[in-house]
JSON list of C-alpha atoms in Angstrom, two decimals:
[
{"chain": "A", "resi": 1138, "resn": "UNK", "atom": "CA", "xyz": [53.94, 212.55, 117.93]},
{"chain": "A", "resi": 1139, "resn": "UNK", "atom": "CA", "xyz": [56.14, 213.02, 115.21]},
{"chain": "A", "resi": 1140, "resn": "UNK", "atom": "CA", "xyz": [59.73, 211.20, 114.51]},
{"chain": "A", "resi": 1141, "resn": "UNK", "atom": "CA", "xyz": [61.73, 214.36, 115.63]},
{"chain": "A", "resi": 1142, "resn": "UNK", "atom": "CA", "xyz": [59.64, 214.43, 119.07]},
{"chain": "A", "resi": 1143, "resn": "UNK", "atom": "CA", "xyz": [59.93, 210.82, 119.69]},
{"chain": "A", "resi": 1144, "resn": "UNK", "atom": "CA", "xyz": [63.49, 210.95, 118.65]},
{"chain": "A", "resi": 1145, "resn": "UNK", "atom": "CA", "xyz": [64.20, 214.58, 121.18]},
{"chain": "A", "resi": 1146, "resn": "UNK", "atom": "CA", "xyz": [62.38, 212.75, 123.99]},
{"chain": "A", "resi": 1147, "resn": "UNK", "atom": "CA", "xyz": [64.85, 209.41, 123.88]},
{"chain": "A", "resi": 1148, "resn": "UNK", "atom": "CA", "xyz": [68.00, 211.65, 123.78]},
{"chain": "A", "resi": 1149, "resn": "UNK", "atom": "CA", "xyz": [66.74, 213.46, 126.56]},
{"chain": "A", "resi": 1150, "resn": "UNK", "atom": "CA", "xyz": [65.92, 210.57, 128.34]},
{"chain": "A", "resi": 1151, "resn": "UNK", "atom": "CA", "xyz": [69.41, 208.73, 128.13]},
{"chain": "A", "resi": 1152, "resn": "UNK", "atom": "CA", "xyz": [71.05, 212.05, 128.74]},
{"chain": "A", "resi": 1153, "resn": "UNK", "atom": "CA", "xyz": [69.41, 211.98, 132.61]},
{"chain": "A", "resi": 1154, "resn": "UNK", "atom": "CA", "xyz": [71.87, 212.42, 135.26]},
{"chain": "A", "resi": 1155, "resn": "UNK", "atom": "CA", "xyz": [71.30, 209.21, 136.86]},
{"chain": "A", "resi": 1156, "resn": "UNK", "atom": "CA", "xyz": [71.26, 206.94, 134.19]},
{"chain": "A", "resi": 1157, "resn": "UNK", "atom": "CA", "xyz": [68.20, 206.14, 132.13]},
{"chain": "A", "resi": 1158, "resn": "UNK", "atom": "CA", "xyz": [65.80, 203.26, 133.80]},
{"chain": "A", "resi": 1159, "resn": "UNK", "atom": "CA", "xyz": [67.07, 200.50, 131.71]},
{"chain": "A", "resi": 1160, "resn": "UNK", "atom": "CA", "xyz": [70.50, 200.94, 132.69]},
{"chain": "A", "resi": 1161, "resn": "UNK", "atom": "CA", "xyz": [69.81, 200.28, 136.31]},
{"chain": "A", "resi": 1162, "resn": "UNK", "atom": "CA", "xyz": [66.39, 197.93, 135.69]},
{"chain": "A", "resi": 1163, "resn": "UNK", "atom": "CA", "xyz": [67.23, 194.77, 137.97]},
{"chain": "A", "resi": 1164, "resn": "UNK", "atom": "CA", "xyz": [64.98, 192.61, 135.48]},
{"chain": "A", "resi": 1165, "resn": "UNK", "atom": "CA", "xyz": [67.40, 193.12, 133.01]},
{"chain": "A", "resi": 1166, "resn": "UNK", "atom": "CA", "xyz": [69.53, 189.87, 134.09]},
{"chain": "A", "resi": 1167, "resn": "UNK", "atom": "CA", "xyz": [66.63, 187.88, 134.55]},
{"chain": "A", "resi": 1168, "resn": "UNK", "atom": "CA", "xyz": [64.68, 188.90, 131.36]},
{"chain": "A", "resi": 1169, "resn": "UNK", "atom": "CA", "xyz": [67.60, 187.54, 129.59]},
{"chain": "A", "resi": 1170, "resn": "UNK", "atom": "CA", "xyz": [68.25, 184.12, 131.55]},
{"chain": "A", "resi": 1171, "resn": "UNK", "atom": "CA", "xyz": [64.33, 183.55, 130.83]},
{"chain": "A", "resi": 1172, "resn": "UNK", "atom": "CA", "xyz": [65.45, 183.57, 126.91]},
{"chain": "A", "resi": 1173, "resn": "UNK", "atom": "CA", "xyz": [68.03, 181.54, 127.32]},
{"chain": "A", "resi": 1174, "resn": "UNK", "atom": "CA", "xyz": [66.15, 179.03, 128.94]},
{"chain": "A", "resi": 1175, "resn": "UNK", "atom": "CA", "xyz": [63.32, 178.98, 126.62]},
{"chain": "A", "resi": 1176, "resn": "UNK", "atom": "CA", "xyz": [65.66, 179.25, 123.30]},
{"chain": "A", "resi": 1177, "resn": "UNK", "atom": "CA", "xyz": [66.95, 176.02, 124.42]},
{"chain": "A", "resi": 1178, "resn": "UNK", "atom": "CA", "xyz": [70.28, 176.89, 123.47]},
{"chain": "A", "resi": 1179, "resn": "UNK", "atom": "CA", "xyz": [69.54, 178.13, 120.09]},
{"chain": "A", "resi": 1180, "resn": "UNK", "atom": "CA", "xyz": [72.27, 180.53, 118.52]},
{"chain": "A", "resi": 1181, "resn": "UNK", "atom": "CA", "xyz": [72.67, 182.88, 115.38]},
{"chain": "A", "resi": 1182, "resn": "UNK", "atom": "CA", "xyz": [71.74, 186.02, 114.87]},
{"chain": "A", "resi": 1183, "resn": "UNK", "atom": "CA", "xyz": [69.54, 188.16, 117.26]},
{"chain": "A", "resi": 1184, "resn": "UNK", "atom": "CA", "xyz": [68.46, 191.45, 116.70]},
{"chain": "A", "resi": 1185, "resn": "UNK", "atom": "CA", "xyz": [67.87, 193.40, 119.82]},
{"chain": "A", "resi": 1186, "resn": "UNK", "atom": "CA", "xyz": [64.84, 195.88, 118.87]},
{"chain": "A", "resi": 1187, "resn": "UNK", "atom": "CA", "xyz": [65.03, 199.18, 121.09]},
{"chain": "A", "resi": 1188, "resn": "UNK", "atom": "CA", "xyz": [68.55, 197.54, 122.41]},
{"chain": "A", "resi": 1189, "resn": "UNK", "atom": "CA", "xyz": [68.76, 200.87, 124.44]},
{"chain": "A", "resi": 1190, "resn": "UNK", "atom": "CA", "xyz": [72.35, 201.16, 126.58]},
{"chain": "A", "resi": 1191, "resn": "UNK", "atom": "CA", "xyz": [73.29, 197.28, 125.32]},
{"chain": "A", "resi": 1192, "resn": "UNK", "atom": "CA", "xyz": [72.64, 195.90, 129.08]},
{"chain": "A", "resi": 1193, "resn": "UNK", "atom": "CA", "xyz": [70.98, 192.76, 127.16]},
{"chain": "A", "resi": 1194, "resn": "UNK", "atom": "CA", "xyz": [72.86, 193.21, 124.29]},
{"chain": "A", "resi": 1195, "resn": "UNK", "atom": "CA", "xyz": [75.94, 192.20, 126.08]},
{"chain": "A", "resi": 1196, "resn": "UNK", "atom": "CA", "xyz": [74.95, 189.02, 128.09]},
{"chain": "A", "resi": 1197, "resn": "UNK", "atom": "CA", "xyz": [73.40, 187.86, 124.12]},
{"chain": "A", "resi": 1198, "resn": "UNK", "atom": "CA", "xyz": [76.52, 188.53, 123.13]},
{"chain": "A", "resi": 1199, "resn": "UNK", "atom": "CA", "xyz": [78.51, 186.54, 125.69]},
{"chain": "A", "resi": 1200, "resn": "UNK", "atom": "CA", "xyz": [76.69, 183.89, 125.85]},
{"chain": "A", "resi": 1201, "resn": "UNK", "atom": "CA", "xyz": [76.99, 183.52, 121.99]},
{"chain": "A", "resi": 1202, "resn": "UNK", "atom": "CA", "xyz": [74.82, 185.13, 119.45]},
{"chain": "A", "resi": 1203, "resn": "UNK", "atom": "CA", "xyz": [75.79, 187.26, 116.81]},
{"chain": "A", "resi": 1204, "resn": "UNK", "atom": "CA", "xyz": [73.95, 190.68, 118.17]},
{"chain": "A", "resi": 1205, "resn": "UNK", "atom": "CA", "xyz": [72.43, 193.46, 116.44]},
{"chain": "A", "resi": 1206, "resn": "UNK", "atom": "CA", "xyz": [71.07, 196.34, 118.42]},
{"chain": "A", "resi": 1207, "resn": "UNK", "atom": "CA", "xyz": [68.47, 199.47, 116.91]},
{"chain": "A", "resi": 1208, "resn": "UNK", "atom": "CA", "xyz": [67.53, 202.17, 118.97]},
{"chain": "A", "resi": 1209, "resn": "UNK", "atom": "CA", "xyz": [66.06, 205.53, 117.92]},
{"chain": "A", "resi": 1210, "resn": "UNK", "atom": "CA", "xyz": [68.84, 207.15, 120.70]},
{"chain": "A", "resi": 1211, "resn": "UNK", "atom": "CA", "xyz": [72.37, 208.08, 119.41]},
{"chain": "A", "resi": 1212, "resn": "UNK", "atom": "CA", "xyz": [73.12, 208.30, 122.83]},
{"chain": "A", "resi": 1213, "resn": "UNK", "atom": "CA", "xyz": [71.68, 205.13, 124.03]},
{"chain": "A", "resi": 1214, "resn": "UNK", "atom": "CA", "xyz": [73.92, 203.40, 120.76]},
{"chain": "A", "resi": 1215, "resn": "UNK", "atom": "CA", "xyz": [76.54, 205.01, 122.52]},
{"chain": "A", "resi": 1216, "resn": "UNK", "atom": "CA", "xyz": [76.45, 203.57, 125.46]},
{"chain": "A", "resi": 1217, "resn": "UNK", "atom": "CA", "xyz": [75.48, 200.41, 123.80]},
{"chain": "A", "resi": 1218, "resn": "UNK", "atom": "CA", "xyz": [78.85, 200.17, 122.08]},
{"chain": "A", "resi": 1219, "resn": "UNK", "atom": "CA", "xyz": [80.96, 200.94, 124.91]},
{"chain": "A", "resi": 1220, "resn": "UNK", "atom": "CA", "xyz": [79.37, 198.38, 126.81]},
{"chain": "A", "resi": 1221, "resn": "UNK", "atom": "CA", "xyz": [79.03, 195.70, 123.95]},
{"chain": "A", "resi": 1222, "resn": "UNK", "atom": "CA", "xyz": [82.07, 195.65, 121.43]},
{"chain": "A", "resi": 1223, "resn": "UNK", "atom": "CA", "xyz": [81.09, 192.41, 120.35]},
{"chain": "A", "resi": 1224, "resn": "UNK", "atom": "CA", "xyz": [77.34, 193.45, 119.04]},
{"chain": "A", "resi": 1225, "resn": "UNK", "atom": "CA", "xyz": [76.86, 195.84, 115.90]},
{"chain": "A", "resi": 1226, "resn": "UNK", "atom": "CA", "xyz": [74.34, 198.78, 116.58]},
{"chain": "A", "resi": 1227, "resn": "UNK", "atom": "CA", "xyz": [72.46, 200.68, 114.19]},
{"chain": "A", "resi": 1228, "resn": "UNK", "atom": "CA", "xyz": [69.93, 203.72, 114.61]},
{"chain": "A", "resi": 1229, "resn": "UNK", "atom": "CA", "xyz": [66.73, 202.93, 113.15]},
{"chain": "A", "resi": 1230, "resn": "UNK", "atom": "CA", "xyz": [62.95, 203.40, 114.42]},
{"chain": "A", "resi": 1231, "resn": "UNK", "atom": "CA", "xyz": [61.90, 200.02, 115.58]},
{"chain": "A", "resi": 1232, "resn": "UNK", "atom": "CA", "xyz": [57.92, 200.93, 114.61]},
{"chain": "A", "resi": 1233, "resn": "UNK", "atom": "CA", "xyz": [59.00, 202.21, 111.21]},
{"chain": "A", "resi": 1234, "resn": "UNK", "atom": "CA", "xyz": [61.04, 200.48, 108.13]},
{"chain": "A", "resi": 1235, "resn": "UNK", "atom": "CA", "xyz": [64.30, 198.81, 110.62]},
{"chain": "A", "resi": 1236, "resn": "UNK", "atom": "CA", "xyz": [67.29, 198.87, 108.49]},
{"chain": "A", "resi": 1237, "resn": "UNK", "atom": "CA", "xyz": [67.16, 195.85, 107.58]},
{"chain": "A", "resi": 1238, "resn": "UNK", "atom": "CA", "xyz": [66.80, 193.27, 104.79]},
{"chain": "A", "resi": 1239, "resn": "UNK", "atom": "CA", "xyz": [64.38, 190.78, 104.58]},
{"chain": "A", "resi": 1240, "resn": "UNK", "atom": "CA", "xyz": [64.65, 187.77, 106.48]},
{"chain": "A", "resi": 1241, "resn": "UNK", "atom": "CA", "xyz": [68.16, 188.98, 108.44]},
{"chain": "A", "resi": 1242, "resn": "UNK", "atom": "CA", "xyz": [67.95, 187.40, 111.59]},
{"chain": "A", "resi": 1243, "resn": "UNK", "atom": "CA", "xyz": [67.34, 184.03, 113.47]},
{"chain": "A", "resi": 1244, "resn": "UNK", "atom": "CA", "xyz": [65.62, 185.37, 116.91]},
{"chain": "A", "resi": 1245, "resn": "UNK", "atom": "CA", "xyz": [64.27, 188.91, 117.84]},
{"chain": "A", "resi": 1246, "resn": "UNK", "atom": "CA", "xyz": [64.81, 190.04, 121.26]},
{"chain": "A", "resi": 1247, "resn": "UNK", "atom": "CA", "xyz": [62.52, 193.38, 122.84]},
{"chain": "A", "resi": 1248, "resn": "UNK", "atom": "CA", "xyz": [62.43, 194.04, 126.16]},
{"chain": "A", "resi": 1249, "resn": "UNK", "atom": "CA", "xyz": [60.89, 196.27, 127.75]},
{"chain": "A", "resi": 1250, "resn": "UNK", "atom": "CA", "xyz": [60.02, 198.46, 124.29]},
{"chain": "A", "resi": 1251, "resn": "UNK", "atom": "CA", "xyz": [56.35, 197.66, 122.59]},
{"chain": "A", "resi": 1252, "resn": "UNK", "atom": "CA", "xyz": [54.21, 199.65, 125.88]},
{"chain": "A", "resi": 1253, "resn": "UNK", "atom": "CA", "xyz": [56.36, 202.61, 124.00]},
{"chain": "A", "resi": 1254, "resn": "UNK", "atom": "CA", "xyz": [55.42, 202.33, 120.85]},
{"chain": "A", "resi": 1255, "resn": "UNK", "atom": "CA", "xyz": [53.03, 204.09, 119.24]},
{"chain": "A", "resi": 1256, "resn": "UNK", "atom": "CA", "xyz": [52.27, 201.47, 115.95]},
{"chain": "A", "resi": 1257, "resn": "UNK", "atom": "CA", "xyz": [52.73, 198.30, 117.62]},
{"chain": "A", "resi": 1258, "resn": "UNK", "atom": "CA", "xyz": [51.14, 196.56, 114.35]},
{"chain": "A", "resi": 1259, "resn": "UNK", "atom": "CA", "xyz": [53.74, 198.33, 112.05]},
{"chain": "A", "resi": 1260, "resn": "UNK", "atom": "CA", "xyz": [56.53, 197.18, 114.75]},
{"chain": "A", "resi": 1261, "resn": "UNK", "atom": "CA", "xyz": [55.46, 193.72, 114.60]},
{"chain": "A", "resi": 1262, "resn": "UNK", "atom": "CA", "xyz": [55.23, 193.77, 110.78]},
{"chain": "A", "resi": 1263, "resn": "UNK", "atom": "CA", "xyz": [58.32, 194.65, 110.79]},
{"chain": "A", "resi": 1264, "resn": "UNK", "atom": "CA", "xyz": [60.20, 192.20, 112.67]},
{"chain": "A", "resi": 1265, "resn": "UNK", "atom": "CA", "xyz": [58.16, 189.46, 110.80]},
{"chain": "A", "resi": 1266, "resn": "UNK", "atom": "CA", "xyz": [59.66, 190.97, 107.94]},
{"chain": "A", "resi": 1267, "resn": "UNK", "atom": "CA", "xyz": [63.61, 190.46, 108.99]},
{"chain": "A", "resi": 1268, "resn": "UNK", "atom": "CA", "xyz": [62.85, 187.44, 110.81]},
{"chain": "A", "resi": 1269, "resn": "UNK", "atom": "CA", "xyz": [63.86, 184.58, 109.17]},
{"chain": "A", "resi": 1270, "resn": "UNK", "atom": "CA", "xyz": [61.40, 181.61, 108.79]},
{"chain": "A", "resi": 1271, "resn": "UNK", "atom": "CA", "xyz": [61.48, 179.39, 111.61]},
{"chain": "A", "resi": 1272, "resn": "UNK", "atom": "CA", "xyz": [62.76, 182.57, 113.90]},
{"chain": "A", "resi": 1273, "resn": "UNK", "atom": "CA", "xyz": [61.35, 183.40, 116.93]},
{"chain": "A", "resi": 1274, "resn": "UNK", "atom": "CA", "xyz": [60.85, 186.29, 118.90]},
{"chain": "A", "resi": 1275, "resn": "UNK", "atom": "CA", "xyz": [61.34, 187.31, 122.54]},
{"chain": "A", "resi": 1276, "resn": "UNK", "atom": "CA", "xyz": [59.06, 190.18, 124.38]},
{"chain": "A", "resi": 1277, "resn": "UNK", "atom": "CA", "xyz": [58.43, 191.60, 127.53]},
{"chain": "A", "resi": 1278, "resn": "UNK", "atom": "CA", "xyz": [56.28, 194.56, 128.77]},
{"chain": "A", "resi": 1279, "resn": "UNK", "atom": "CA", "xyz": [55.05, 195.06, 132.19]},
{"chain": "A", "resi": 1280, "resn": "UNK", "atom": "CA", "xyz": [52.19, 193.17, 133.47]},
{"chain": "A", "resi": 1281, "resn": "UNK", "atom": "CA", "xyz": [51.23, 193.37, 137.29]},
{"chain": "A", "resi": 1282, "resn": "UNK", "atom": "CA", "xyz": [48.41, 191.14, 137.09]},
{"chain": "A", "resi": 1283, "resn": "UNK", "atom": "CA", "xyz": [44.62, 191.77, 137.23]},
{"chain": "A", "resi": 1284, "resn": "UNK", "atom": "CA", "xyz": [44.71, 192.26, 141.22]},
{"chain": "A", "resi": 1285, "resn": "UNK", "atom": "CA", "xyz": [47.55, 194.86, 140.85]},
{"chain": "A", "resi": 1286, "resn": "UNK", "atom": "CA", "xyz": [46.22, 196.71, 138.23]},
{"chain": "A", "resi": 1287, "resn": "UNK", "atom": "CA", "xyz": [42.84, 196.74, 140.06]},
{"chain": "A", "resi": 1288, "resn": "UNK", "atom": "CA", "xyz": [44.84, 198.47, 142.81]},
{"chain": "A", "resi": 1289, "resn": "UNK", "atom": "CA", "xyz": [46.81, 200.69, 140.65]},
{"chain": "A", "resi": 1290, "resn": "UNK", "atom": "CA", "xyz": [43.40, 201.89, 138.91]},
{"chain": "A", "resi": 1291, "resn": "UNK", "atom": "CA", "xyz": [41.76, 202.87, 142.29]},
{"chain": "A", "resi": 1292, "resn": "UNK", "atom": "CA", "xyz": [44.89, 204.28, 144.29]},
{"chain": "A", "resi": 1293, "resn": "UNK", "atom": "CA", "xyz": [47.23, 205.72, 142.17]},
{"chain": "A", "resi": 1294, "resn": "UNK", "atom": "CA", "xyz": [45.48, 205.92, 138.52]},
{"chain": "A", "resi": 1295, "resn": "UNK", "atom": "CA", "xyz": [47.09, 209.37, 137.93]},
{"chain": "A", "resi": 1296, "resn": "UNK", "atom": "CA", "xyz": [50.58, 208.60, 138.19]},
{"chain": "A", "resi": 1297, "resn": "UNK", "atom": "CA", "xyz": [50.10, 205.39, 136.80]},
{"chain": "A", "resi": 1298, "resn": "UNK", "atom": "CA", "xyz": [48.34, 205.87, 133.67]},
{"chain": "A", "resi": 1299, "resn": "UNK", "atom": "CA", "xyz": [49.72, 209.89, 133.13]},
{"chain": "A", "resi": 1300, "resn": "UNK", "atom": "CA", "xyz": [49.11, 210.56, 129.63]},
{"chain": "A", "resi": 1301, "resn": "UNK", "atom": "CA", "xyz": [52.79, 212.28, 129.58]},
{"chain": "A", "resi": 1302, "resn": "UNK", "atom": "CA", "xyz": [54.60, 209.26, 131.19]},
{"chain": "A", "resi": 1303, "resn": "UNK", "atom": "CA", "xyz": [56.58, 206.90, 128.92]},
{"chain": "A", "resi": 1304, "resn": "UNK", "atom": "CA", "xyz": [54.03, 204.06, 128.98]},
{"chain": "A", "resi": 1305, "resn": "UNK", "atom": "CA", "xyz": [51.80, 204.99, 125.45]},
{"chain": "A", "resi": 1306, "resn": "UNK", "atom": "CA", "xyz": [50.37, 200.99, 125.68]},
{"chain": "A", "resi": 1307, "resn": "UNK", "atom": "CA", "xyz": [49.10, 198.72, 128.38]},
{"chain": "A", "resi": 1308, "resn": "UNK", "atom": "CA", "xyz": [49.20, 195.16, 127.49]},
{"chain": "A", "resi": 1309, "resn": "UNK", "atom": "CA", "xyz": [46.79, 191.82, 128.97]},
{"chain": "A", "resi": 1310, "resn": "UNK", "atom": "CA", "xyz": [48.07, 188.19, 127.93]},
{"chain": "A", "resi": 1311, "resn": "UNK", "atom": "CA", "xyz": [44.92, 188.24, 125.89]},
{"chain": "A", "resi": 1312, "resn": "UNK", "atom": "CA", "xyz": [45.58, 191.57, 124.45]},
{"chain": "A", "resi": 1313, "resn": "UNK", "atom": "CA", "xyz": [49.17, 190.37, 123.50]},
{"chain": "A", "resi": 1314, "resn": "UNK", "atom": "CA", "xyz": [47.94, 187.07, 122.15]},
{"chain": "A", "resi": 1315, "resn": "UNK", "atom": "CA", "xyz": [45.39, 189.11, 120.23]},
{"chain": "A", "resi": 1316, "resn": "UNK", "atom": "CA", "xyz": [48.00, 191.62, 118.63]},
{"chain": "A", "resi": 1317, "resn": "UNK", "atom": "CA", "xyz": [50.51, 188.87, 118.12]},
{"chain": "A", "resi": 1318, "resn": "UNK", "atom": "CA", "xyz": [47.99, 186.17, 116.42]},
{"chain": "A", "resi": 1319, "resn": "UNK", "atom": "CA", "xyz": [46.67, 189.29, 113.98]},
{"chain": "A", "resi": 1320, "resn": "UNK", "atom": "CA", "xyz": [50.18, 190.13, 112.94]},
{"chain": "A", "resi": 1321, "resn": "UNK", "atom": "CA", "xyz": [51.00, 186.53, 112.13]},
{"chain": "A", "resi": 1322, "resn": "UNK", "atom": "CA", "xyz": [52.95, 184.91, 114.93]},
{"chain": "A", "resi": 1323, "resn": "UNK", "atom": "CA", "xyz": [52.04, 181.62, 116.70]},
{"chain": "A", "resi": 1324, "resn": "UNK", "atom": "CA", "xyz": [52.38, 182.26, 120.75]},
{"chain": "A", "resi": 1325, "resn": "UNK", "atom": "CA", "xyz": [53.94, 179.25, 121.52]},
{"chain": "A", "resi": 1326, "resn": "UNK", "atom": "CA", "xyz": [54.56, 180.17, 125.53]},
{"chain": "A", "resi": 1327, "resn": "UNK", "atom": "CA", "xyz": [53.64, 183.27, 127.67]},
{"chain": "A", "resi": 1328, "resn": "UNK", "atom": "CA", "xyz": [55.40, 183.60, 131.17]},
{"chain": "A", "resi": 1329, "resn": "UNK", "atom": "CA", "xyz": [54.17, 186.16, 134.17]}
]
């Protein structure tokens, strides 16, 4: 899939009628609290990679970081800006070169983005690469567990794992150890 498809596909998604998922994902809130809690009140910087609408982007922002938001969607950074006056945005691809400089922010914050992604090693290089030493970073994919994947592979494998759906990855805590550990990051916690 080139840029341009991957690029049509995320307009057209945050141009659906009834709001993209993210905008109306109850996790959002809690995703964010979970952060907070483990950043044990730890401020600066933050850039939010594949910030979307700016849901998350705004609660950073409130509760005090300085927030930058990239998303490959002009019309998600729309939304993002309305929503968030406080936080910057910038287009960028988050699994190509980000727009960044070396070593430009504290923490960096993805939610709900690397199952999307279709060079999760060059996406993880990268955010090494404008993470300052010391920085840490904050991500979540979707993990039912063993037992509910084991259901969701017998009863409803089609749907779930359609090769035109939006997922491209499916992650295990070992499998995200594994990809994390190779790319140079210590895990220090995992939460399900």
């Amino acid at each position: 899939m080139g840029l341009d498809v991957a690029r049509d596909y995320y307009e057209r998604y945050w141009q659906a009628s009834e709001g993209a998922p993210p905008d109306t994902d109850p996790l959002t809130e809690s995703r964010v609290k979970l952060f907070l809690r483990s950043s044990a009140g730890k401020r600066g910087s933050l850039l939010d990679a594949g910030c979307g609408g700016g849901r998350a982007m705004a609660l950073l922002a409130d509760a005090g970081y300085q927030v930058t938001g990239v998303d490959i969607s002009l019309g998600a950074l729309g939304r993002a800006r309305v929503r968030s006056r406080q936080a910057s945005v910038v287009a960028g691809v988050v699994d190509s070169a980000l727009p960044f400089a070396d070593r430009s922010f504290d923490t960096v914050l993805s939610c709900e983005v690397i199952e999307h992604l279709l060079d999760v090693p060059r996406f993880l290089s990268e955010v090494n690469r404008v993470l300052r030493p010391g920085g840490s970073v904050f991500l979540s994919t979707p993990y039912h567990g063993l037992a509910k994947n084991l259901v969701l592979s017998v009863l409803n494998f089609e749907k779930h794992f359609d090769p035109a759906g939006a997922h491209v990855r499916f992650f295990t805590p070992k499998s995200m150890r594994q990809i994390l550990e190779r790319s140079g990051f210590s895990v220090k916690r995992m939460f399900f």
